[in-house]
Coordinates of C-alpha atoms in Angstrom, one line a residue:
M22 CA 7.4 144.0 104.3
T23 CA 4.7 142.4 105.8
E24 CA 5.4 138.8 107.8
P25 CA 3.1 135.7 105.1
R26 CA 1.1 134.6 108.2
A27 CA 0.1 138.0 108.9
F28 CA -0.2 139.0 105.3
L29 CA -2.4 135.8 104.8
Q30 CA -4.7 136.6 107.6
Q31 CA -4.8 140.3 106.0
L32 CA -6.2 138.6 102.7
K33 CA -8.8 136.6 104.6
S34 CA -10.3 139.5 105.8
T35 CA -9.9 142.6 103.2
S36 CA -9.0 142.4 99.5
V37 CA -5.7 143.0 99.1
H38 CA -4.0 144.9 96.1
L39 CA -2.7 142.6 93.0
P40 CA 0.4 144.2 92.2
D41 CA 1.7 144.3 96.2
F42 CA 0.7 140.3 96.2
A43 CA 2.7 139.4 93.3
D44 CA 5.4 141.5 94.1
Y45 CA 5.7 139.4 98.2
L46 CA 5.9 136.3 95.8
S47 CA 8.5 136.9 93.9
R48 CA 10.7 138.0 96.9
L49 CA 9.9 135.2 99.0
S50 CA 10.7 133.1 96.0
N51 CA 13.7 134.8 95.7
T52 CA 15.0 134.3 99.4
I53 CA 14.0 130.4 99.3
Y54 CA 16.2 130.3 96.0
R55 CA 19.0 131.6 97.6
R56 CA 19.5 129.8 101.0
I57 CA 18.5 126.3 99.2
R58 CA 21.6 127.5 97.1
T59 CA 23.9 128.4 99.6
K60 CA 23.5 125.1 101.3
S61 CA 23.8 123.2 98.2
A62 CA 27.3 124.7 97.4
R63 CA 28.8 124.0 101.0
K64 CA 27.4 120.7 101.3
R65 CA 29.4 120.7 97.7
S66 CA 32.7 121.8 99.2
I67 CA 32.8 119.7 101.8
E68 CA 32.2 116.4 99.7
A69 CA 35.2 117.7 97.5
E70 CA 37.6 117.7 100.2
P71 CA 39.9 115.0 100.5
T72 CA 39.8 112.5 103.6
K73 CA 42.7 112.8 105.6
K74 CA 44.3 109.3 107.0
K75 CA 46.3 109.0 109.8
K76 CA 49.9 108.0 109.0
P77 CA 50.9 105.1 110.1
L78 CA 53.4 104.8 112.9
T79 CA 56.2 103.2 110.9
Y80 CA 55.8 106.6 108.6
C81 CA 56.3 109.1 111.1
K82 CA 59.5 107.2 112.7
E83 CA 61.4 106.9 108.8
N84 CA 60.5 110.9 108.7
L85 CA 61.6 111.1 112.2
K86 CA 64.7 109.5 111.4
A87 CA 65.2 111.3 108.1
E88 CA 65.2 114.6 109.9
M89 CA 67.1 113.4 113.2
E90 CA 70.2 112.5 110.1
R91 CA 69.7 115.4 108.6
L92 CA 70.0 117.2 111.9
G93 CA 73.3 115.8 112.7
P94 CA 74.8 112.6 115.1
T95 CA 72.0 112.1 117.6
I96 CA 70.5 108.9 119.2
A97 CA 69.6 106.3 116.8
L98 CA 66.0 104.6 116.8
P99 CA 66.2 101.2 117.1
A100 CA 64.8 98.8 114.2
K101 CA 61.7 97.8 115.6
A102 CA 59.5 98.8 118.5
L103 CA 60.7 97.9 121.9
D104 CA 59.0 95.4 124.1
M105 CA 58.1 97.5 127.0
K106 CA 57.4 94.4 128.8
E107 CA 61.5 93.7 130.1
P108 CA 63.4 97.1 130.4
A109 CA 65.9 98.1 127.5
V110 CA 68.5 98.2 130.2
K111 CA 69.5 96.3 133.1
V112 CA 71.0 97.9 136.0
A113 CA 73.1 95.5 138.2
A114 CA 72.9 95.9 141.8
L115 CA 76.2 97.0 143.7
A116 CA 77.3 96.1 147.0
P117 CA 76.9 98.7 149.7
T118 CA 80.1 100.8 150.9
P119 CA 81.7 98.5 154.0
L120 CA 81.8 100.6 157.3
V121 CA 84.9 99.5 157.8
S122 CA 87.6 99.7 155.5
S123 CA 88.8 96.5 153.9
N124 CA 92.1 97.8 152.3
S125 CA 94.6 96.1 155.1
R126 CA 97.9 97.1 155.5
A127 CA 98.6 94.2 157.6
L128 CA 102.9 94.3 157.4
R129 CA 105.2 91.1 157.1
S130 CA 107.9 92.5 159.4
A131 CA 106.2 94.9 161.7
Y132 CA 103.2 95.6 163.4
L133 CA 101.4 98.8 165.5
L134 CA 100.4 98.8 169.1
H135 CA 97.3 100.4 169.8
P136 CA 98.2 104.1 170.8
D137 CA 97.0 103.8 174.6
R138 CA 99.7 101.8 174.7
I139 CA 101.9 105.2 173.9
T140 CA 102.4 107.9 176.4
G141 CA 100.7 111.5 175.8
D142 CA 103.5 113.2 176.9
F143 CA 103.9 116.7 174.2
D144 CA 107.5 116.8 174.8
A145 CA 108.4 113.0 174.4
H146 CA 106.2 113.0 170.7
R147 CA 108.2 116.4 169.7
F148 CA 111.7 115.5 171.1
E149 CA 111.8 111.8 171.9
A150 CA 110.1 110.0 169.2
A151 CA 107.7 108.5 171.1
A152 CA 105.3 107.4 168.4
H153 CA 108.5 105.5 166.8
G154 CA 107.5 103.1 170.1
Q155 CA 104.2 102.3 168.7
L156 CA 105.7 100.3 166.1
V157 CA 106.5 96.8 167.0
C158 CA 109.3 95.3 165.3
R159 CA 109.5 91.2 164.8
D160 CA 113.6 92.0 163.7
I161 CA 115.6 95.2 165.6
S162 CA 117.1 95.7 162.2
T163 CA 113.5 96.0 160.4
C164 CA 112.4 99.2 162.0
S165 CA 115.7 101.3 162.6
A166 CA 119.1 101.4 161.1
N167 CA 120.1 103.8 163.6
P168 CA 121.0 102.9 167.0
A169 CA 119.8 106.1 168.7
L170 CA 116.0 105.0 167.7
S171 CA 114.7 102.6 169.9
P172 CA 111.9 100.3 168.4
T173 CA 109.5 98.2 170.1
T174 CA 110.4 94.6 169.8
P175 CA 107.6 91.7 171.0
D176 CA 110.4 90.0 173.3
S177 CA 110.9 93.7 175.2
R178 CA 107.0 94.2 176.1
S179 CA 105.0 91.7 177.9
E180 CA 102.0 93.5 177.3
V181 CA 101.9 92.6 173.7
A182 CA 102.2 88.7 174.5
D183 CA 98.6 88.8 173.0
E184 CA 99.7 90.4 169.7
G185 CA 95.8 90.1 168.1
R186 CA 94.6 92.0 171.2
S187 CA 97.7 94.7 171.0
R188 CA 97.3 95.8 167.6
S189 CA 96.5 98.8 166.0
D190 CA 96.0 100.6 162.4
L191 CA 95.7 103.8 163.7
L192 CA 99.0 105.6 163.9
I193 CA 100.1 108.3 165.9
S194 CA 101.1 111.0 163.6
S195 CA 101.9 114.0 165.5
P196 CA 102.1 115.3 169.7
Y197 CA 98.7 114.7 169.6
N198 CA 98.1 110.9 171.0
K199 CA 94.0 111.1 171.4
P200 CA 91.1 109.8 169.4
N201 CA 90.5 112.3 165.9
H202 CA 94.1 112.9 165.3
Y203 CA 95.5 109.2 164.0
L204 CA 96.6 108.6 160.7
D205 CA 93.8 105.3 159.6
L206 CA 96.6 102.6 157.6
T207 CA 93.9 101.1 156.2
S208 CA 92.8 104.7 154.0
P209 CA 92.4 103.0 150.4
S210 CA 93.7 106.5 149.2
L211 CA 97.2 105.6 150.3
P212 CA 99.3 103.8 148.6
L213 CA 102.1 101.4 150.4
Q214 CA 104.9 103.6 149.8
S215 CA 103.2 106.6 151.4
V216 CA 102.4 104.3 154.5
L217 CA 106.1 103.2 155.0
L218 CA 106.8 106.3 154.8
A219 CA 104.3 107.7 157.5
L220 CA 105.8 104.8 160.1
A221 CA 109.2 106.1 159.0
L222 CA 108.0 109.5 160.1
T223 CA 107.9 108.2 163.1
A224 CA 111.1 108.6 164.2
L225 CA 111.0 112.6 163.0
Q226 CA 112.9 115.0 165.7
P227 CA 115.2 118.0 166.2
V228 CA 118.7 116.9 166.0
V229 CA 119.5 120.5 167.4
P230 CA 118.4 123.0 169.9
T231 CA 118.0 125.8 167.4
Y232 CA 115.8 124.3 165.2
A233 CA 113.1 127.3 165.0
T234 CA 115.7 129.2 162.5
A235 CA 118.4 126.6 161.3
P236 CA 117.8 125.2 157.7
Y237 CA 115.1 122.7 157.7
T238 CA 117.3 119.7 156.7
A239 CA 119.5 120.6 159.3
A240 CA 117.0 120.8 161.8
L241 CA 115.2 117.6 161.7
N242 CA 117.0 114.1 161.7
L243 CA 115.5 113.1 158.2
D244 CA 118.7 110.9 157.1
A245 CA 117.3 108.7 160.1
V246 CA 114.1 109.0 158.9
L247 CA 115.4 106.9 155.3
D248 CA 117.2 104.8 157.7
V249 CA 113.9 103.6 159.0
L250 CA 112.2 104.0 155.2
R251 CA 114.8 102.1 153.4
A252 CA 115.6 98.8 156.4
L253 CA 110.8 98.4 156.7
A254 CA 111.0 98.7 152.5
R255 CA 113.7 95.5 152.2
S256 CA 111.8 93.8 155.1
E257 CA 108.4 94.4 153.0
G258 CA 110.0 93.2 149.7
V259 CA 109.2 96.5 148.0
Q260 CA 110.9 97.9 145.3
W261 CA 111.1 101.5 146.4
Q262 CA 110.2 103.9 143.5
E263 CA 110.7 107.8 143.6
A264 CA 108.0 109.2 144.9
K265 CA 107.3 112.6 145.6
F266 CA 105.6 114.2 148.7
Y267 CA 104.2 117.8 149.5
V268 CA 105.4 119.4 152.8
V269 CA 104.5 122.8 154.7
V270 CA 107.1 124.3 156.6
F271 CA 105.6 127.2 159.1
R272 CA 108.2 129.7 160.6
S273 CA 107.1 132.1 163.3
R274 CA 107.5 134.4 166.4
L275 CA 104.7 134.5 168.9
K276 CA 103.6 138.3 170.3
E277 CA 104.5 138.9 173.9
R278 CA 101.2 138.7 175.8
I279 CA 98.8 136.0 173.9
D280 CA 95.8 133.3 175.3
N281 CA 98.2 130.3 175.2
D282 CA 95.1 128.1 175.2
Y283 CA 93.3 129.7 172.6
L284 CA 96.8 129.0 170.8
Y285 CA 96.7 125.7 171.4
K286 CA 92.9 124.6 171.1
L287 CA 93.1 126.5 167.4
D288 CA 96.0 124.1 166.8
E289 CA 94.4 120.9 168.1
E290 CA 91.0 122.0 166.5
S291 CA 92.7 122.5 162.8
H292 CA 94.8 119.2 163.4
A293 CA 91.3 117.1 164.1
E294 CA 90.2 118.9 160.4
A295 CA 93.5 117.7 158.6
C296 CA 93.1 114.2 160.3
A297 CA 89.8 114.1 158.5
S298 CA 90.5 115.1 155.2
G299 CA 93.3 112.3 154.8
G300 CA 96.5 111.9 153.4
L301 CA 98.4 113.7 156.2
L302 CA 101.3 111.8 156.9
K303 CA 103.2 113.3 159.4
Y304 CA 102.8 117.0 161.4
W305 CA 105.2 117.8 163.9
F306 CA 106.1 121.4 166.2
G307 CA 108.3 122.4 168.5
K308 CA 108.7 124.8 171.6
S309 CA 108.5 128.3 171.4
D310 CA 112.7 129.5 172.4
A311 CA 113.5 132.4 174.5
E312 CA 112.4 134.9 171.8
R313 CA 109.4 132.8 171.0
R314 CA 110.3 131.5 167.5
N315 CA 109.2 128.2 166.7
L316 CA 109.3 125.5 163.4
A317 CA 106.3 123.3 162.5
T318 CA 106.0 121.1 159.3
C319 CA 103.4 119.4 157.6
F320 CA 104.2 115.5 155.2
W321 CA 101.3 115.6 153.1
H322 CA 100.6 112.4 150.5
S323 CA 100.2 115.1 148.3
R324 CA 99.1 118.6 147.5
E325 CA 95.7 117.7 147.0
D326 CA 95.6 116.2 150.1
A327 CA 97.3 119.4 152.3
Y328 CA 94.8 122.2 149.9
R329 CA 91.6 119.9 151.3
G330 CA 92.8 119.8 154.7
G331 CA 93.2 123.4 155.2
L332 CA 89.4 124.4 154.1
G333 CA 87.6 123.6 157.6
P334 CA 86.6 126.0 159.7
W335 CA 89.2 125.8 162.5
H336 CA 91.5 126.5 159.9
K337 CA 90.0 129.4 159.0
K338 CA 89.7 130.8 162.7
A339 CA 93.7 129.9 163.1
R340 CA 94.0 132.2 159.9
A341 CA 91.9 134.8 161.3
A342 CA 93.8 135.2 164.5
G343 CA 97.4 135.2 163.4
R344 CA 97.7 138.7 163.8
E345 CA 96.1 138.6 167.2
L346 CA 98.9 135.9 168.2
Y347 CA 101.7 136.4 166.1
E348 CA 104.3 139.0 165.5
N349 CA 105.2 137.1 162.0
I350 CA 104.4 133.9 160.6
T351 CA 105.5 132.8 157.5
F352 CA 105.2 129.6 155.4
S353 CA 106.3 127.6 152.8
T354 CA 106.1 124.6 150.8
H355 CA 108.3 122.0 148.7
W356 CA 108.6 118.7 147.7
F357 CA 110.1 115.5 149.4
T358 CA 111.4 113.4 146.9
V359 CA 112.7 109.9 147.9
L360 CA 114.9 108.5 145.4
D361 CA 114.4 104.8 144.1
E362 CA 115.6 102.1 146.0
V363 CA 115.9 104.6 149.2
K364 CA 119.1 105.6 148.3
G365 CA 118.5 109.6 149.0
Y366 CA 116.1 112.1 149.2
K367 CA 115.8 115.7 147.7
F368 CA 114.3 118.6 149.0
E369 CA 113.0 121.7 146.9
D370 CA 111.0 124.6 146.8
Y371 CA 107.6 124.1 145.4

């Protein structure tokens, strides 16, 4: 079909067959009509659509609340919008953690000398209860009901004239009288009964030369330890209630030719780890006999403390070196129960 403008030019210059022109006009009018009708229908469709209004916030909140209630218990929506100028929850400031424990263990009847006032000799701590001399008693009967033990009294040492300068909260709790090996009596995790037992255990020592093979309760002076504990509890005004403590016993036999320096290094570093973890009230070990047999033992505040105390890298090294150093080594776990009013004790398998 010829374009309208071209057709008009042709119409001016030439004669046009009238039926063709009539046909062209008819088609053009039909096209224009269809386009106008389509636009009108589209406009009517748009005008017929309802206007979508935004729903208010309260409507949305109520809908959300209903949906949350349908789903089950959850967070309740506030009854009214929150005031964003102030926080809904105010957090109180916490006091900083003190660098030094404030849980002082000031005893009425006794105090501790500084560890450097006590010998560092291994054998003195293993076989003569040298750590018991760290306990200064205002009354000799306070620290010992056993004449065989010789606790310190203020009048027996000129060094303690100035008590404030010579006192300490660090207890020698093993043959290692050196830093990182003490029991801190100010530890907040230790109840008073555990502190008193730790003080009494400074008197621990073997009572038979065959301690490496003798029954445990016959090898060590546990009765004497209870004498000290009973006297301390009485002097401090503590009504002792039955309490359990966790005990580990090691019995071993060394190989003939071993590196003793490495053996003691493993033991010393493992003990430092245990002290750092907390709760180790006493560690004692003897000297190997002629057949290289020995006894060692630990008193813990709890089984959980003992577990944590054995998790360090030096304990791992010590376990790995077992086959290299020992022909055999066995350990057993027990409950050491101090009865009411310190009337006695029970030593039972765990």
